[in-house]
Amino acid sequence: MSALQRAVFLDRDGTIIEEAGYPDRLERIVFFPFSVDAVRTLNGGGFAVVVVTNQSGIARGVVPEAFVGEAHQYIAERMQAGGARIDAFYYCRHHPEAFDVSLRGPCDCRKPQPGLLRRAAADLGLDLSRSFIVGDRWQDLAAGQAVGARGVLVRTGVGREQEQRTDASVPDALVVDDLAAAAASILQQA
Ligand SMILES: [Mg+2]
Ligand SMILES: [Zn+2]
C-alpha cells in the first residue's frame, strides 16, 4: 500500500507574494522576503507544498488566463533557484459576476469551497486530514476546515483585517505573523 502524503496548502496573494489586487504582469509579482525559505522548510518537513488560489481576475476579464500560468511558472522558478519546491499549483478561474457565463459558476473550487484541495489530493495522493492550509483570509482556512485540514491565518496581505473579523473566523485556527512563522509552527505540530 502506498502511504498518502501530508500537504501544506498555500494561498498565493497576500501569503507568498504581496497582495496586489489583480496582478497581470510579472513586475507585480513581489515575493515576501521569507517565502522561499518558508517553502524550503516545509519541503524539509516532508510535506507536499501546493498553491491553491482564487483567480477571479480571469472571470472578471482583468487577468488573462495565460498570465496565471506564466506567473506560476515564474514563482516555481524563483522557488527552485532558492532550493525550494512547490509541488503543484491549482487555481479557480470562476466568479459569480463573471462576464463570460461559463465562468460564472457556481463552482466547487472557489475558496471557501474545498474543490482545489480535493483535486490536489486526488492528483497527488494527499492525506487531507493530516494536512494544513495557510492563508491571509478566513475563506482560505474554511476551505481547509471543509476537508479536515488545519488552518493557519497569516497577518500579511489582508490578514490583519481578517484577524479582527471574528464573525468569519474558523475555530481552532492559529494566527501568526507570516508564512515563516506558519512554517515553523506547522513543523512543530507535525
Ligand atoms: Mg490571499
Ligand atoms: Zn472555481
CSV table of C-alpha atoms and ligand atoms in Angstrom, one decimal:
chain,number,residue,atom,x,y,z
A,1,MET,CA,0.0,0.0,0.0
A,2,SER,CA,1.2,3.5,-0.7
A,3,ALA,CA,1.0,5.9,2.1
A,4,LEU,CA,-0.7,9.2,1.5
A,5,GLN,CA,1.5,12.3,1.9
A,6,ARG,CA,0.6,15.2,4.1
A,7,ALA,CA,0.5,18.6,2.4
A,8,VAL,CA,0.7,22.2,3.3
A,9,PHE,CA,-1.7,24.2,1.0
A,10,LEU,CA,-0.6,27.8,0.5
A,11,ASP,CA,-2.7,30.7,-0.6
A,12,ARG,CA,-0.8,32.8,-3.1
A,13,ASP,CA,-1.7,36.5,-3.0
A,14,GLY,CA,-1.0,38.0,0.5
A,15,THR,CA,0.6,34.8,1.7
A,16,ILE,CA,3.6,34.0,-0.6
A,17,ILE,CA,3.6,37.3,-2.6
A,18,GLU,CA,2.3,40.8,-1.8
A,19,GLU,CA,-1.4,41.4,-2.2
A,20,ALA,CA,-1.6,43.4,-5.4
A,21,GLY,CA,-5.2,43.4,-6.5
A,22,TYR,CA,-5.3,41.6,-9.8
A,23,PRO,CA,-1.6,41.2,-10.8
A,24,ASP,CA,-1.4,41.0,-14.6
A,25,ARG,CA,2.3,41.2,-15.2
A,26,LEU,CA,5.4,39.8,-13.6
A,27,GLU,CA,6.6,43.1,-12.2
A,28,ARG,CA,3.6,42.9,-9.9
A,29,ILE,CA,4.5,39.5,-8.5
A,30,VAL,CA,6.5,40.6,-5.4
A,31,PHE,CA,7.8,37.9,-3.1
A,32,PHE,CA,7.8,38.4,0.6
A,33,PRO,CA,11.4,38.1,1.7
A,34,PHE,CA,10.8,34.9,3.7
A,35,SER,CA,8.7,32.9,1.3
A,36,VAL,CA,11.4,30.9,-0.4
A,37,ASP,CA,12.9,29.9,3.0
A,38,ALA,CA,9.5,29.0,4.4
A,39,VAL,CA,8.7,26.7,1.5
A,40,ARG,CA,12.1,25.1,1.8
A,41,THR,CA,11.4,24.5,5.5
A,42,LEU,CA,8.1,22.8,4.6
A,43,ASN,CA,9.8,20.7,1.9
A,44,GLY,CA,12.3,19.6,4.6
A,45,GLY,CA,9.5,18.6,6.9
A,46,GLY,CA,8.3,16.1,4.3
A,47,PHE,CA,5.2,18.0,3.2
A,48,ALA,CA,3.9,18.3,-0.3
A,49,VAL,CA,3.5,22.1,-0.9
A,50,VAL,CA,0.6,23.0,-3.1
A,51,VAL,CA,-0.6,26.5,-4.0
A,52,VAL,CA,-4.3,27.0,-4.1
A,53,THR,CA,-5.5,30.4,-5.3
A,54,ASN,CA,-8.7,32.1,-6.3
A,55,GLN,CA,-8.0,33.9,-9.5
A,56,SER,CA,-11.3,35.6,-10.2
A,57,GLY,CA,-9.5,38.2,-12.3
A,58,ILE,CA,-9.9,35.7,-15.1
A,59,ALA,CA,-13.7,35.7,-14.7
A,60,ARG,CA,-13.7,39.4,-14.3
A,61,GLY,CA,-11.8,39.8,-17.6
A,62,VAL,CA,-8.9,41.7,-15.9
A,63,VAL,CA,-6.3,39.0,-15.9
A,64,PRO,CA,-5.6,36.9,-19.0
A,65,GLU,CA,-5.7,33.2,-18.0
A,66,ALA,CA,-2.4,32.6,-19.8
A,67,PHE,CA,-0.8,35.1,-17.4
A,68,VAL,CA,-1.8,33.0,-14.4
A,69,GLY,CA,0.2,30.1,-15.9
A,70,GLU,CA,3.1,32.4,-16.6
A,71,ALA,CA,3.0,33.8,-13.0
A,72,HIS,CA,3.1,30.3,-11.6
A,73,GLN,CA,5.9,29.3,-13.7
A,74,TYR,CA,7.8,32.4,-12.5
A,75,ILE,CA,7.0,31.6,-8.9
A,76,ALA,CA,8.1,28.0,-9.3
A,77,GLU,CA,11.4,29.1,-10.9
A,78,ARG,CA,12.1,31.6,-8.1
A,79,MET,CA,11.5,28.9,-5.5
A,80,GLN,CA,13.7,26.4,-7.4
A,81,ALA,CA,16.5,29.0,-7.5
A,82,GLY,CA,16.4,29.1,-3.7
A,83,GLY,CA,16.3,25.4,-3.3
A,84,ALA,CA,12.6,25.3,-2.6
A,85,ARG,CA,9.9,23.3,-4.3
A,86,ILE,CA,6.2,23.8,-5.0
A,87,ASP,CA,4.7,20.5,-6.0
A,88,ALA,CA,1.7,21.9,-7.8
A,89,PHE,CA,-0.5,25.0,-8.4
A,90,TYR,CA,-4.3,25.0,-8.6
A,91,TYR,CA,-6.4,27.9,-9.3
A,92,CYS,CA,-10.1,28.8,-9.5
A,93,ARG,CA,-11.0,30.9,-12.6
A,94,HIS,CA,-14.6,31.5,-11.7
A,95,HIS,CA,-16.6,34.3,-10.2
A,96,PRO,CA,-20.4,34.8,-9.7
A,97,GLU,CA,-20.2,38.1,-11.5
A,98,ALA,CA,-18.2,36.8,-14.5
A,99,PHE,CA,-18.9,38.4,-17.8
A,100,ASP,CA,-18.5,35.0,-19.5
A,101,VAL,CA,-21.4,32.8,-18.4
A,102,SER,CA,-19.2,29.7,-18.5
A,103,LEU,CA,-17.0,31.2,-15.7
A,104,ARG,CA,-19.9,32.3,-13.5
A,105,GLY,CA,-20.3,29.1,-11.6
A,106,PRO,CA,-21.4,28.2,-9.0
A,107,CYS,CA,-18.2,26.2,-8.9
A,108,ASP,CA,-16.8,23.9,-6.2
A,109,CYS,CA,-13.3,25.3,-6.3
A,110,ARG,CA,-13.6,29.0,-5.3
A,111,LYS,CA,-12.4,29.1,-1.7
A,112,PRO,CA,-14.1,28.7,0.8
A,113,GLN,CA,-15.2,25.7,-1.3
A,114,PRO,CA,-12.6,22.9,-1.0
A,115,GLY,CA,-12.5,21.8,-4.6
A,116,LEU,CA,-8.9,22.8,-5.3
A,117,LEU,CA,-7.8,20.8,-2.2
A,118,ARG,CA,-9.8,17.8,-3.2
A,119,ARG,CA,-8.4,17.9,-6.8
A,120,ALA,CA,-4.9,18.1,-5.5
A,121,ALA,CA,-5.5,15.3,-3.1
A,122,ALA,CA,-6.7,13.1,-5.9
A,123,ASP,CA,-3.9,14.0,-8.2
A,124,LEU,CA,-1.0,13.8,-5.8
A,125,GLY,CA,-2.2,11.2,-3.2
A,126,LEU,CA,-2.6,13.6,-0.2
A,127,ASP,CA,-4.0,12.9,3.2
A,128,LEU,CA,-6.2,16.0,3.7
A,129,SER,CA,-6.9,15.2,7.4
A,130,ARG,CA,-3.2,15.4,8.2
A,131,SER,CA,-2.6,18.5,6.1
A,132,PHE,CA,-2.6,22.2,6.7
A,133,ILE,CA,-3.7,25.3,4.9
A,134,VAL,CA,-2.0,28.8,5.2
A,135,GLY,CA,-3.7,31.9,4.0
A,136,ASP,CA,-4.5,35.6,4.7
A,137,ARG,CA,-8.3,35.2,4.5
A,138,TRP,CA,-10.6,33.2,6.6
A,139,GLN,CA,-12.1,31.7,3.4
A,140,ASP,CA,-8.7,30.0,2.9
A,141,LEU,CA,-9.0,28.3,6.3
A,142,ALA,CA,-12.6,27.5,5.7
A,143,ALA,CA,-11.7,25.5,2.6
A,144,GLY,CA,-9.3,23.5,4.7
A,145,GLN,CA,-11.8,23.1,7.5
A,146,ALA,CA,-14.3,21.6,5.0
A,147,VAL,CA,-11.9,18.7,4.4
A,148,GLY,CA,-10.4,18.4,7.8
A,149,ALA,CA,-7.2,20.3,7.2
A,150,ARG,CA,-5.9,22.6,9.9
A,151,GLY,CA,-5.6,26.3,9.2
A,152,VAL,CA,-3.1,29.0,9.9
A,153,LEU,CA,-4.0,32.6,9.3
A,154,VAL,CA,-1.1,34.9,8.4
A,155,ARG,CA,-1.2,38.7,9.2
A,156,THR,CA,0.4,39.6,5.8
A,157,GLY,CA,-1.8,40.6,2.9
A,158,VAL,CA,-5.3,41.3,4.3
A,159,GLY,CA,-4.6,39.1,7.3
A,160,ARG,CA,-4.6,41.8,9.9
A,161,GLU,CA,-8.0,43.0,8.9
A,162,GLN,CA,-9.3,39.4,8.7
A,163,GLU,CA,-8.0,38.7,12.2
A,164,GLN,CA,-10.4,41.4,13.6
A,165,ARG,CA,-13.4,39.8,11.7
A,166,THR,CA,-14.3,37.3,14.3
A,167,ASP,CA,-17.7,36.7,12.7
A,168,ALA,CA,-16.0,34.9,9.9
A,169,SER,CA,-13.3,33.2,11.9
A,170,VAL,CA,-12.6,29.5,11.8
A,171,PRO,CA,-12.4,27.7,15.1
A,172,ASP,CA,-9.1,26.4,16.4
A,173,ALA,CA,-7.2,28.4,13.8
A,174,LEU,CA,-3.7,29.5,14.6
A,175,VAL,CA,-2.9,33.2,13.8
A,176,VAL,CA,0.7,34.1,13.2
A,177,ASP,CA,2.6,37.0,11.6
A,178,ASP,CA,3.7,35.5,8.3
A,179,LEU,CA,4.5,32.4,6.3
A,180,ALA,CA,7.8,31.9,8.0
A,181,ALA,CA,6.1,31.7,11.4
A,182,ALA,CA,3.4,29.5,9.9
A,183,ALA,CA,6.0,27.0,8.5
A,184,ALA,CA,7.8,26.9,11.9
A,185,SER,CA,4.6,26.3,13.7
A,186,ILE,CA,3.5,23.5,11.3
A,187,LEU,CA,6.7,21.7,11.7
A,188,GLN,CA,6.4,21.9,15.5
A,189,GLN,CA,2.9,20.4,15.3
A,190,ALA,CA,3.9,17.7,12.8
B,1,MG,MG,-4.8,35.8,-0.2
B,2,ZN,ZN,-13.9,27.8,-9.3
